[in-house]
Tab-separated table of C-alpha atoms and ligand atoms in Angstrom:
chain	number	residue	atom	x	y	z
A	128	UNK	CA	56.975	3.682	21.709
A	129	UNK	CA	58.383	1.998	18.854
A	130	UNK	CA	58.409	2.700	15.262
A	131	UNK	CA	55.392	0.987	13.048
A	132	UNK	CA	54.216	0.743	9.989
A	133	UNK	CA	50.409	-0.769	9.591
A	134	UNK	CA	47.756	-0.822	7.167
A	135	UNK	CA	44.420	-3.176	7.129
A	136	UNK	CA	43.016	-2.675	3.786
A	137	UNK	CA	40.138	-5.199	5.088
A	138	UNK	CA	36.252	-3.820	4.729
A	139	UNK	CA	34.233	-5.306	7.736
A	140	UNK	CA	30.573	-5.392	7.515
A	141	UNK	CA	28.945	-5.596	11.053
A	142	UNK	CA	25.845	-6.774	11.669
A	143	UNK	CA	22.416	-7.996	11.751
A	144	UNK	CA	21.279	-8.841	8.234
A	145	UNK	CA	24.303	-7.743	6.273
A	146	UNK	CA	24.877	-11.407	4.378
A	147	UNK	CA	22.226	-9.675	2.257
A	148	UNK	CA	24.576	-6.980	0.578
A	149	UNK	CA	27.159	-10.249	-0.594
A	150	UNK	CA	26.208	-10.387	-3.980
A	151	UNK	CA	26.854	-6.400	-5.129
A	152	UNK	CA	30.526	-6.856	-2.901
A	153	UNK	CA	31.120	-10.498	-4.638
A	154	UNK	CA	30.313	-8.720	-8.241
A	155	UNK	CA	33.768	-7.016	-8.066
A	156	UNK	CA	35.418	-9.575	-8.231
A	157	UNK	CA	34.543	-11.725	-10.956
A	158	UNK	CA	32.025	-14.047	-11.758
A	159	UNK	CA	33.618	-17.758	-10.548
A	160	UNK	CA	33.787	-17.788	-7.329
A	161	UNK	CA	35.695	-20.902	-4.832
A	162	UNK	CA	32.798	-20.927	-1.880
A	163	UNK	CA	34.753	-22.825	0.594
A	164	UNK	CA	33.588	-24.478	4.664
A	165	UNK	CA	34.153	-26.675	6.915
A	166	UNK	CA	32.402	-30.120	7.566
A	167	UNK	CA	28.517	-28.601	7.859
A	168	UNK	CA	28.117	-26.002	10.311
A	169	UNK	CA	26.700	-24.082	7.582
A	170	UNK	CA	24.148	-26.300	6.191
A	171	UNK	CA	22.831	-26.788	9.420
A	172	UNK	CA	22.235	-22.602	10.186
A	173	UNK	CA	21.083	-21.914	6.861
A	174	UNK	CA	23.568	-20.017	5.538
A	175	UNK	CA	24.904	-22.222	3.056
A	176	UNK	CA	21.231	-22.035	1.546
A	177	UNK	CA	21.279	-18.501	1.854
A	178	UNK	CA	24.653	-18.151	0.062
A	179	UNK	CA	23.693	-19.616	-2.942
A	180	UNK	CA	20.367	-18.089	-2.950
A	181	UNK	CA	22.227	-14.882	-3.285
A	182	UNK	CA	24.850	-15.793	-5.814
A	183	UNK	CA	22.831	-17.365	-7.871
A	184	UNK	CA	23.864	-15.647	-11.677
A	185	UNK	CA	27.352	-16.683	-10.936
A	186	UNK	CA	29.386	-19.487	-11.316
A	187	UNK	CA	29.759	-21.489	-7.571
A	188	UNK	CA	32.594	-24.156	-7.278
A	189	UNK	CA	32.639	-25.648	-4.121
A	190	UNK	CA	35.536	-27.115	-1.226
A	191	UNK	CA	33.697	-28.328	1.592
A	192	UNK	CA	35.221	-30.455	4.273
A	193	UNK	CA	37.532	-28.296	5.894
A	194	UNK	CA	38.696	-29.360	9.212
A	195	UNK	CA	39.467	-27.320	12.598
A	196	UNK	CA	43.278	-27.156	11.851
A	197	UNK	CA	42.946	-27.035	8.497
A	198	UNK	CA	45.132	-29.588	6.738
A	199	UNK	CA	47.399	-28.921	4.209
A	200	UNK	CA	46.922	-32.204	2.508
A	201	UNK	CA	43.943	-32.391	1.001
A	202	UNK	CA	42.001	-29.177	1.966
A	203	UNK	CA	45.156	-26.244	0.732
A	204	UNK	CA	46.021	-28.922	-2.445
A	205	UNK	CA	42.829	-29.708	-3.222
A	206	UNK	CA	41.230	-25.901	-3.073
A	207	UNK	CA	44.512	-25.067	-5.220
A	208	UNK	CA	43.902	-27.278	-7.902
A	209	UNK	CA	39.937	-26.343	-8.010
A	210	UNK	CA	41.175	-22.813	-8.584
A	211	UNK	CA	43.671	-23.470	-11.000
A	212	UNK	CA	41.586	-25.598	-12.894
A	213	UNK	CA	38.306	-23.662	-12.673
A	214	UNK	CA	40.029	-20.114	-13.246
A	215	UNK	CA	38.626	-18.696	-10.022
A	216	UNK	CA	38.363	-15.263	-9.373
A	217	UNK	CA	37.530	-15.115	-6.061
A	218	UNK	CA	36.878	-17.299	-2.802
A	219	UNK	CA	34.245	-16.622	-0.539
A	220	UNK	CA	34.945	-18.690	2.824
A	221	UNK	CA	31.736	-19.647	5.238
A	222	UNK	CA	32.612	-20.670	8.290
A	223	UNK	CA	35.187	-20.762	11.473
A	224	UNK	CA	38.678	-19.246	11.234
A	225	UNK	CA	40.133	-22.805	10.356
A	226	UNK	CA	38.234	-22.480	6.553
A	227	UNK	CA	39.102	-18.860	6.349
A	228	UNK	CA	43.146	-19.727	6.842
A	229	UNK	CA	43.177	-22.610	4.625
A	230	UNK	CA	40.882	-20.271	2.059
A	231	UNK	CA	43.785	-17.428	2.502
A	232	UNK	CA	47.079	-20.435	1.896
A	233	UNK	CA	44.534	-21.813	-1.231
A	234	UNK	CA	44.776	-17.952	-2.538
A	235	UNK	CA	47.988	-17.734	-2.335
A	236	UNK	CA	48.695	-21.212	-3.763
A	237	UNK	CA	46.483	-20.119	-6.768
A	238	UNK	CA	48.227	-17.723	-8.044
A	239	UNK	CA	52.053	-19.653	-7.518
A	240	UNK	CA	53.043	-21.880	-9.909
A	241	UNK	CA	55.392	-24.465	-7.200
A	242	UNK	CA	54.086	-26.170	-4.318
A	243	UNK	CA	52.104	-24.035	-2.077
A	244	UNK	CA	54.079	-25.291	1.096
A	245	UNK	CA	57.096	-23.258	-0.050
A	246	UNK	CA	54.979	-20.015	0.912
A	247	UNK	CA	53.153	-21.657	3.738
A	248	UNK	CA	57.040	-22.247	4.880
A	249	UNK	CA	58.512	-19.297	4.109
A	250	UNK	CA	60.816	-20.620	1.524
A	251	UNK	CA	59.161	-18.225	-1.068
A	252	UNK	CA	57.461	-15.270	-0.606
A	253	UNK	CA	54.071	-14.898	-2.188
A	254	UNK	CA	53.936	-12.275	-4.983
A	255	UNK	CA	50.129	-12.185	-5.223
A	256	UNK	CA	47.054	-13.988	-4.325
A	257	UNK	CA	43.332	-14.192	-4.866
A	258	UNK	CA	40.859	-11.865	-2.805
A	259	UNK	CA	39.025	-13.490	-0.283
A	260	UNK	CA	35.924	-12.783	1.290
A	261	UNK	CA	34.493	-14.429	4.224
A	262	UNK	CA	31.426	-14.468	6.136
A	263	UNK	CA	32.495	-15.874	9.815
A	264	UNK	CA	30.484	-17.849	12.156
A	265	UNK	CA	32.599	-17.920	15.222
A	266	UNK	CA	34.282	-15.630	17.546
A	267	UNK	CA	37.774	-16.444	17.863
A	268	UNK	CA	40.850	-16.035	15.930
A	269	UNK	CA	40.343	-13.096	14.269
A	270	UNK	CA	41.334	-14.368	10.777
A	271	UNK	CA	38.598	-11.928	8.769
A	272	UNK	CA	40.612	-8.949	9.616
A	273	UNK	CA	44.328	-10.158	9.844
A	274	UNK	CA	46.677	-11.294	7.275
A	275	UNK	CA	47.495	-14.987	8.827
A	276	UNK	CA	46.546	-18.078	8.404
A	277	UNK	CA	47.225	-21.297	10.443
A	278	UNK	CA	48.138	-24.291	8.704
A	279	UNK	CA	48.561	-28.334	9.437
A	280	UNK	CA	50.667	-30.846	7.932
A	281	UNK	CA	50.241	-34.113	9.929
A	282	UNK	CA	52.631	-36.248	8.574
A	283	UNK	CA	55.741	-33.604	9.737
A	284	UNK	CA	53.593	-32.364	12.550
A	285	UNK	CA	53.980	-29.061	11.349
A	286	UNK	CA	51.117	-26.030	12.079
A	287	UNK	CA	52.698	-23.031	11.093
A	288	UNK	CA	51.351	-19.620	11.263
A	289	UNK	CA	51.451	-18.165	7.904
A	290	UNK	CA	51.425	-14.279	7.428
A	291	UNK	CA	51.940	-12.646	4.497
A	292	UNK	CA	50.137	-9.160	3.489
A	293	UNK	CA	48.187	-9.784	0.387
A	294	UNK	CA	46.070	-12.531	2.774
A	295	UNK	CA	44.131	-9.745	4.133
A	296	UNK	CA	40.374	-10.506	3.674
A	297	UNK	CA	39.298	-7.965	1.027
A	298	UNK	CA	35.830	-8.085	2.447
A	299	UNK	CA	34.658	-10.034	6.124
A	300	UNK	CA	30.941	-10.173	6.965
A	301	UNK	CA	30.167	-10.653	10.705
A	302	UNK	CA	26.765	-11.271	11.369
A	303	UNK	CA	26.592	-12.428	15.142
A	304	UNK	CA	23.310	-13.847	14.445
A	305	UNK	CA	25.045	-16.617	12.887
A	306	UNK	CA	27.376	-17.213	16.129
A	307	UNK	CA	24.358	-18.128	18.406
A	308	UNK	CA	24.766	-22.027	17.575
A	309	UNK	CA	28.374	-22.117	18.233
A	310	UNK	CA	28.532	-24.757	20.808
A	311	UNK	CA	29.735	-24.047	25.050
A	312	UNK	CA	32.976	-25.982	24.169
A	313	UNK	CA	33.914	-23.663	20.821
A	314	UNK	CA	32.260	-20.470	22.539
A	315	UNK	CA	34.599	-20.579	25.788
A	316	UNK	CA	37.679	-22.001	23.220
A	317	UNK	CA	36.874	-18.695	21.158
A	318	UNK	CA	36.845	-16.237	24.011
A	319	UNK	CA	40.462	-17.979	25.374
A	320	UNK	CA	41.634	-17.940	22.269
A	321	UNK	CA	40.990	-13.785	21.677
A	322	UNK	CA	41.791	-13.394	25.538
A	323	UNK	CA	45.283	-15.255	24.770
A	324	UNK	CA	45.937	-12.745	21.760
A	325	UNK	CA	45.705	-10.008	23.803
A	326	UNK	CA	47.548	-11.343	26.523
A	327	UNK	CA	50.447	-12.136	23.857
A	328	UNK	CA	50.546	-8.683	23.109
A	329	UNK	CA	50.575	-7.527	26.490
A	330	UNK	CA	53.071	-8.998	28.116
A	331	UNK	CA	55.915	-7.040	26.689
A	332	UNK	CA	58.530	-4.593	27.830
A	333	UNK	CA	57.533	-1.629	26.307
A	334	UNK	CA	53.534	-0.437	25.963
A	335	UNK	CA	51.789	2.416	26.199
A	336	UNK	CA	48.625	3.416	28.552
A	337	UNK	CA	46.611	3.570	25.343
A	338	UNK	CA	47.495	0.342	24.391
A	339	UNK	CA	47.413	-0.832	27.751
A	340	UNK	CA	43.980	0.538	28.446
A	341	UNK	CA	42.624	-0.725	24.999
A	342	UNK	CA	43.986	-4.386	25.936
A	343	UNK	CA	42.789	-4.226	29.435
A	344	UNK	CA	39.014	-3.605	28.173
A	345	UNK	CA	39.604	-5.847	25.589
A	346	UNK	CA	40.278	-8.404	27.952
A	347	UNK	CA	37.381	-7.609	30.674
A	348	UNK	CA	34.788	-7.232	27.608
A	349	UNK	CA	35.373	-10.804	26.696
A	350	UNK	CA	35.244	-12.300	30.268
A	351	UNK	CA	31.890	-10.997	30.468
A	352	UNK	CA	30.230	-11.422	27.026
A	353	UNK	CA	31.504	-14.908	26.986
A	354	UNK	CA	30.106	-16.102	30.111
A	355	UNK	CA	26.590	-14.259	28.918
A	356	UNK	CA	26.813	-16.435	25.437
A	357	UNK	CA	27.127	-19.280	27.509
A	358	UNK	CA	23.636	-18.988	29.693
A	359	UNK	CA	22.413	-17.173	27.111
A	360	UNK	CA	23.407	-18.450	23.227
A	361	UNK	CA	21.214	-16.107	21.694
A	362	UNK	CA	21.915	-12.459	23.361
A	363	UNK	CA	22.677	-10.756	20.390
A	364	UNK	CA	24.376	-7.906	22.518
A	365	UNK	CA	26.780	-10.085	24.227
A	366	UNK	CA	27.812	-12.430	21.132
A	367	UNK	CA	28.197	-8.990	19.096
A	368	UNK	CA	30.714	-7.198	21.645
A	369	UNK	CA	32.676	-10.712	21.670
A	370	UNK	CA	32.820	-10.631	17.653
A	371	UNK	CA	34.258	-7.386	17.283
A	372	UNK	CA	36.907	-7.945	20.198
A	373	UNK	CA	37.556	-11.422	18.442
A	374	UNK	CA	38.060	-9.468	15.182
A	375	UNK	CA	40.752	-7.284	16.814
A	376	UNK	CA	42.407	-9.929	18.093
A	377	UNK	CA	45.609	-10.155	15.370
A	378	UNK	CA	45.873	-7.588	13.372
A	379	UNK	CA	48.197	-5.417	15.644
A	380	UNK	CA	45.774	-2.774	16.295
A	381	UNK	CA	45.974	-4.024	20.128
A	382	UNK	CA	49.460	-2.941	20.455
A	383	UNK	CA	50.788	-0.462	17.816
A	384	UNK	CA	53.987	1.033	18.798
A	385	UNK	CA	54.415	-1.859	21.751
A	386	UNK	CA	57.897	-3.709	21.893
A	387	UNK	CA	58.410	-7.479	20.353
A	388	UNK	CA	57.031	-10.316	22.924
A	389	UNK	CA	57.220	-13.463	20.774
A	390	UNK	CA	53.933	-15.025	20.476
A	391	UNK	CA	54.985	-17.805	23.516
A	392	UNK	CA	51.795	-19.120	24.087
A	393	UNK	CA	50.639	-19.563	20.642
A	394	UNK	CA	54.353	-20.955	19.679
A	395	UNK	CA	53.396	-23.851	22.004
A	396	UNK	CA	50.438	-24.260	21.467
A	397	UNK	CA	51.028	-24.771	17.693
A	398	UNK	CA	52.783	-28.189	18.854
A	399	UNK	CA	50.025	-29.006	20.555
A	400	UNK	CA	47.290	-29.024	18.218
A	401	UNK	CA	50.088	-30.408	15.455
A	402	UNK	CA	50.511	-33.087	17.276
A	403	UNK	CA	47.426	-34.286	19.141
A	404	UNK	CA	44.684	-32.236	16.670
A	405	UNK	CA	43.880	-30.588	19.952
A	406	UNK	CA	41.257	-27.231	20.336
A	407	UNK	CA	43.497	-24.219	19.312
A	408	UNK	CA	41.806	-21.767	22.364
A	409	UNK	CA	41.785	-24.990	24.915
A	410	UNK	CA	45.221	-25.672	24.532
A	411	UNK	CA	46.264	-22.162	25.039
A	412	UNK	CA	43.494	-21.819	27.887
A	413	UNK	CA	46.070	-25.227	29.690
A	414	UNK	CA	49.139	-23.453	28.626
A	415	UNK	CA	48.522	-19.848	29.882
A	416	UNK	CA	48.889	-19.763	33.521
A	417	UNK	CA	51.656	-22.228	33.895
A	418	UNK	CA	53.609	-20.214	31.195
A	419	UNK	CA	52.889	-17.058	33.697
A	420	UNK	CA	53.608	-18.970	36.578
A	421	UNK	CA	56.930	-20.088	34.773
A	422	UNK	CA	58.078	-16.496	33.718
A	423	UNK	CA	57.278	-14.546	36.973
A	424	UNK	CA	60.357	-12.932	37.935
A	425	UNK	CA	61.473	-9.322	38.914
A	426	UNK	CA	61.993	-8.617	35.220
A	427	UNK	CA	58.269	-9.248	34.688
A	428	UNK	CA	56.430	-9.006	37.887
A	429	UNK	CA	55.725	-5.386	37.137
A	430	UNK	CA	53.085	-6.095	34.112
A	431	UNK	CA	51.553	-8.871	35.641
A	432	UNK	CA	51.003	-6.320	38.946
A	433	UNK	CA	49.247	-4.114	36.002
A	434	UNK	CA	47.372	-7.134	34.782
A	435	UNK	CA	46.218	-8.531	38.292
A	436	UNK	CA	44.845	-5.103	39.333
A	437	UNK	CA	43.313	-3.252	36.010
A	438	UNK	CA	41.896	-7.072	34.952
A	439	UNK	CA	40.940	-8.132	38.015
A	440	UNK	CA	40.542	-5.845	40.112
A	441	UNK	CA	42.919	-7.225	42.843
A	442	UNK	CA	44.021	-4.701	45.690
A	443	UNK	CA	46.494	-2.144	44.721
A	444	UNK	CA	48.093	-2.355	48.060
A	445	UNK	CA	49.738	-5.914	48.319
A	446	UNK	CA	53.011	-6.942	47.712
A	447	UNK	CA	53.836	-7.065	43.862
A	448	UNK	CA	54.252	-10.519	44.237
A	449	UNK	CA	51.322	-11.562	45.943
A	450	UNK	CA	49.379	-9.202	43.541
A	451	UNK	CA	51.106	-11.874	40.559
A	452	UNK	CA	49.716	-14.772	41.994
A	453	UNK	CA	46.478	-13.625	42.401
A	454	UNK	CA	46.393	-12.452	38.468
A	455	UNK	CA	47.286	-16.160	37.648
A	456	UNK	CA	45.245	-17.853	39.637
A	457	UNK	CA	42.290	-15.794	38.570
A	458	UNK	CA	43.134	-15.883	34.588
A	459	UNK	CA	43.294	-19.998	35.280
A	460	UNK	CA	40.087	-19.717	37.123
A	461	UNK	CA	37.991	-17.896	34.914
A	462	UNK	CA	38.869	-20.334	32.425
A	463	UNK	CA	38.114	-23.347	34.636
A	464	UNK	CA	34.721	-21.563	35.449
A	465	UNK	CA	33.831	-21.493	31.340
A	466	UNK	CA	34.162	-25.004	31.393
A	467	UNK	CA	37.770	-25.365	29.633
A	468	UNK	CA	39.409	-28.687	30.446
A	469	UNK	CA	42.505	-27.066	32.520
A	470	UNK	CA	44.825	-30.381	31.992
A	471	UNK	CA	46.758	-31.661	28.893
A	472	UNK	CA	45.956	-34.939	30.097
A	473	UNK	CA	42.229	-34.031	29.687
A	474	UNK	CA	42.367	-33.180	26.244
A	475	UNK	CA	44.327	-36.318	25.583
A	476	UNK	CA	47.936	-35.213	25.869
A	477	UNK	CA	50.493	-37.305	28.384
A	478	UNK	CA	53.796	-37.285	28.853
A	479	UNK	CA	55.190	-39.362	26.050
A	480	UNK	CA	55.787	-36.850	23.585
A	481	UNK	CA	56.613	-33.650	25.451
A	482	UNK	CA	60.171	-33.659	25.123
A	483	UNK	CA	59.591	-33.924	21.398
A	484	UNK	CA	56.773	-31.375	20.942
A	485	UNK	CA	59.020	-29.354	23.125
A	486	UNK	CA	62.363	-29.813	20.674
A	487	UNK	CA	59.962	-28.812	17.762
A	488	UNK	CA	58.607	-25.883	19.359
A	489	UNK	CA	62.910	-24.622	20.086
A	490	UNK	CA	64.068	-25.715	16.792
A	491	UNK	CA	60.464	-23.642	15.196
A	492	UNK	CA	59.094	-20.339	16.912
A	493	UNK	CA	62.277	-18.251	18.131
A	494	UNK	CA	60.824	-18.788	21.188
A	495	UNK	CA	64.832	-17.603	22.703
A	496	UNK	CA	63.939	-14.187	21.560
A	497	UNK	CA	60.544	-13.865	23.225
A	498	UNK	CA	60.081	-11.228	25.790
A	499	UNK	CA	60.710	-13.841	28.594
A	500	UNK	CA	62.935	-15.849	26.379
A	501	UNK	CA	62.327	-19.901	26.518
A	502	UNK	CA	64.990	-22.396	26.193
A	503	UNK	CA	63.921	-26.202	25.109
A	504	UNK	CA	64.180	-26.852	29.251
A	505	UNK	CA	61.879	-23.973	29.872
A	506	UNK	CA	59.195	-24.811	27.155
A	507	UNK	CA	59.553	-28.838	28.434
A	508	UNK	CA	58.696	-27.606	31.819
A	509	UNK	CA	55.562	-25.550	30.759
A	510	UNK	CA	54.048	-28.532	29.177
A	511	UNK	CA	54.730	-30.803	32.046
A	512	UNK	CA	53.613	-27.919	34.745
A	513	UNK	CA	50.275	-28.709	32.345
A	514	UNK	CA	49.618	-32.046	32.310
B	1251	NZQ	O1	33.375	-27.462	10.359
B	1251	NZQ	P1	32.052	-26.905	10.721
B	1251	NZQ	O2	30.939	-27.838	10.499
B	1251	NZQ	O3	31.814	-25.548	10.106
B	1251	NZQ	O4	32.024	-26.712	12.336
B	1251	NZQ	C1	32.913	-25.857	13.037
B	1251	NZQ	C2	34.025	-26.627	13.731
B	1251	NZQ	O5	33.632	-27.922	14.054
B	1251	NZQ	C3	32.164	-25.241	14.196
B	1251	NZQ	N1	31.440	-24.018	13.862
B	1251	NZQ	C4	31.877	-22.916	13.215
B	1251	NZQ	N2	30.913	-21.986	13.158
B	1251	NZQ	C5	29.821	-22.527	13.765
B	1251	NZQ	C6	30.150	-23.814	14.202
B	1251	NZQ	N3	29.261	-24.619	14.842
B	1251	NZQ	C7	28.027	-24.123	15.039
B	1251	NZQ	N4	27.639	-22.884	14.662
B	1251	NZQ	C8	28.497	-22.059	14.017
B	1251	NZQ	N5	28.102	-20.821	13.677
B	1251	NZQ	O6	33.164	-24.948	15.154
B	1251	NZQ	C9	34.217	-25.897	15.031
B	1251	NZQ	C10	35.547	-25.182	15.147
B	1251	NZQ	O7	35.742	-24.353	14.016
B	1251	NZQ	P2	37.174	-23.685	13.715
B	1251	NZQ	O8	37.036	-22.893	12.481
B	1251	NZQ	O9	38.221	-24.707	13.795
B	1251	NZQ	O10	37.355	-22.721	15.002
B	1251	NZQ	P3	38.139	-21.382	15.144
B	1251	NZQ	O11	37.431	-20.262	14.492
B	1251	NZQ	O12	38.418	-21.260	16.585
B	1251	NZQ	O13	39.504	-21.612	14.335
B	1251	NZQ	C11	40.589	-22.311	14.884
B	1251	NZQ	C12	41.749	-22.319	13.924
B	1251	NZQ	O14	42.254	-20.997	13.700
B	1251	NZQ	C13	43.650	-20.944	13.966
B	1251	NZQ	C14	43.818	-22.005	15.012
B	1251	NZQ	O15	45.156	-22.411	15.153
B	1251	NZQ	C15	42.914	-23.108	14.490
B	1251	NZQ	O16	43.556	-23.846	13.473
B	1251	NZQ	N6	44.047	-19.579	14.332
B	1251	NZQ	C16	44.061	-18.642	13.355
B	1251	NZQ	C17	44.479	-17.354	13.584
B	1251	NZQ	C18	44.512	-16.331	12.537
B	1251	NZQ	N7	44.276	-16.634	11.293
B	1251	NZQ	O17	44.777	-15.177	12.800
B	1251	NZQ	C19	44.943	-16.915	14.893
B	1251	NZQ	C20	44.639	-17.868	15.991
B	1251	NZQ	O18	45.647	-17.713	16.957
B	1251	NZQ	C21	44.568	-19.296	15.628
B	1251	NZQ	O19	45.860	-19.874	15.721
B	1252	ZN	ZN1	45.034	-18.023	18.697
């Protein structure tokens, strides 16, 4: 086991009904508040309605308008100069995990007197930021309990994931009432998405049969929950369990102690969506098998044996190998059978650009240090194993 350090300071509020204890959490913050969402989602379940019915007696700025891979330019710049100018106290973000990472690079960029790319790039390191508090309306990314945030900039095709510890929600509200109109196509995107986080943590060299069991369950738990939210939208038991294994999904609690793996799947992906404004969770949901398929090996075959027959229940007895292939063609499978497009070129993606997207993705994520490290060839060959 390796050495760790970890502390969430995020306070999660679970449940039915709980939007209603907002205003006494809001009041500690101050009285101007940035309420920030996306493009009307929230209007539409009634919880924009129900937001300012509750903070009425404070003052409400709004940024609305936030797209699924939130843009840097105008949604970050924009929220930045509302803050600045208003003298915001606090932002309260309604909506996917797309408004609650460009609400965590606006708090940052708040309180920074440069441009807020330098921290979204790493070129500075944030020295404070605003508190956020969100109220989330799908099961996904796990952005109200982690400290990242995912970022666009279209004209460098850029999406970087930005972590930095003072982005940690202060407060998250999860009602998974408000999940029950998430759509099929963002309710099986969500449950690949949290299945891929685990699987990024569990592919690694060195685990434990904690973590290992934890991640396992994690993983089963979703398979089933997500396929009841899809013939059933409104089973409050099944949309819960999915929230709370969402919520898990990156903030390391999956995997303390386990050994480095990289991130592969979401380093790719990232090119993806940068470049083609693709469905985080569908392109990962393309990418995942044919990066397993591509990193199967004697050095590896051992975890996906693990994987294949604590998952999936396949038979114990059959050659390691054989026991591999079966894990892979399940995990692309299930995701077929949730209705995820399972080709790039179905999502709108063909060959032209893949030996760019693939140079980005090199020159970007450190992808040659993964677990099963990736070369430029070996990336190149992932995307064009998913076309
Ligand atoms: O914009 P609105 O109108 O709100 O509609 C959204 C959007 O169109 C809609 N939606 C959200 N809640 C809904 C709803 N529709 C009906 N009922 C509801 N209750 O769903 C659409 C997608 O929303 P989005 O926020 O983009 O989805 P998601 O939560 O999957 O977030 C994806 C983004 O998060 C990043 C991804 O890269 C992507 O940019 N990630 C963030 C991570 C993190 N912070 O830890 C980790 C992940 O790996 C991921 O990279
Ligand atoms: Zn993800």
């Amino acid at each position: 086991m390796q050495n760790f350090d970890y502390q969430t300071p995020t306070r999660l509020i679970f449940g039915r009904g709980v939007v209603s204890e907002l205003p006494g959490v809001m009041k500690q913050f101050g009285p101007r508040i940035l309420l920030t969402y996306g493009g009307g989602s929230i209007r539409k379940i009634g919880l924009y309605d129900k937001v300012k019915e509750l903070l009425a007696g404070s003052e409400v700025f709004e940024l609305s308008g936030i797209q699924p891979n939130p843009k840097y330019d105008p949604s970050v710049l924009e929220g930045v100069r509302i803050c600045k100018e208003k003298n915001i106290d606090v932002i309260l973000a309604v909506g996917g995990g797309s408004v609650l990472d460009c609400s965590k690079a606006i708090a940052a960029g708040a309180l920074y007197d440069g441009d807020p790319w330098d921290l979204i790039s790493y070129k500075v390191r944030a020295k404070a930021a605003l508190p956020i508090v969100d109220i989330i309306t799908l099961a996904a990314t796990g952005s109200e309990y982690d400290c990242g945030g995912v970022i666009s900039r279209t004209e460098t095709n850029d999406k970087i994931g930005y972590m930095d510890p003072h982005l940690y929600p202060a407060v998250s509200f999860l009602d998974p009432e408000y999940t029950f109109t998430v759509s099929k196509k963002q309710t099986a995107a969500g449950c690949a998405d949290a299945m891929n986080h685990i699987m990024e943590q569990y592919f690694c060299e060195d685990s434990t049969m904690l973590n290992d069991g934890f991640m396992e369950a994690g993983l089963k738990s979703l398979m089933v929950n997500a396929r009841k939210c899809l013939d059933n939208p409104e089973d409050y038991t099944a949309r819960a369990e999915m929230m709370l294994t969402c919520t898990y999904g990156c903030n390391g609690i999956y995997a303390l102690g386990n050994s480095y793996t990289g991130w592969p799947c979401h380093g790719m992906e990232h090119a993806l969506s940068a470049y083609y404004d693709i469905t985080h969770g569908e392109g990962l949901a393309i990418i995942t098998p044919r990066w397993m398929e591509h990193i199967l090996s004697e050095k590896t075959v051992d975890r996906f044996v693990k994987y294949g027959v604590n998952v999936f229940g396949i038979d114990a007895a059959l050659d390691r190998f054989e026991i591999a292939k079966q894990a892979i063609d399940a995990t692309y499978g299930f995701f077929e059978s949730i209705g995820i497009p399972m080709h790039l070129r179905e999502v709108g993606i063909d060959e032209s650009r893949i030996d760019e997207m693939a140079h980005h993705v090199a020159e970007n994520e450190g992808l040659e240090n993964a677990w099963a490290p990736l070369s430029e060839k070996d990336i190149a060959e992932i995307f064009r194993a998913s076309l």
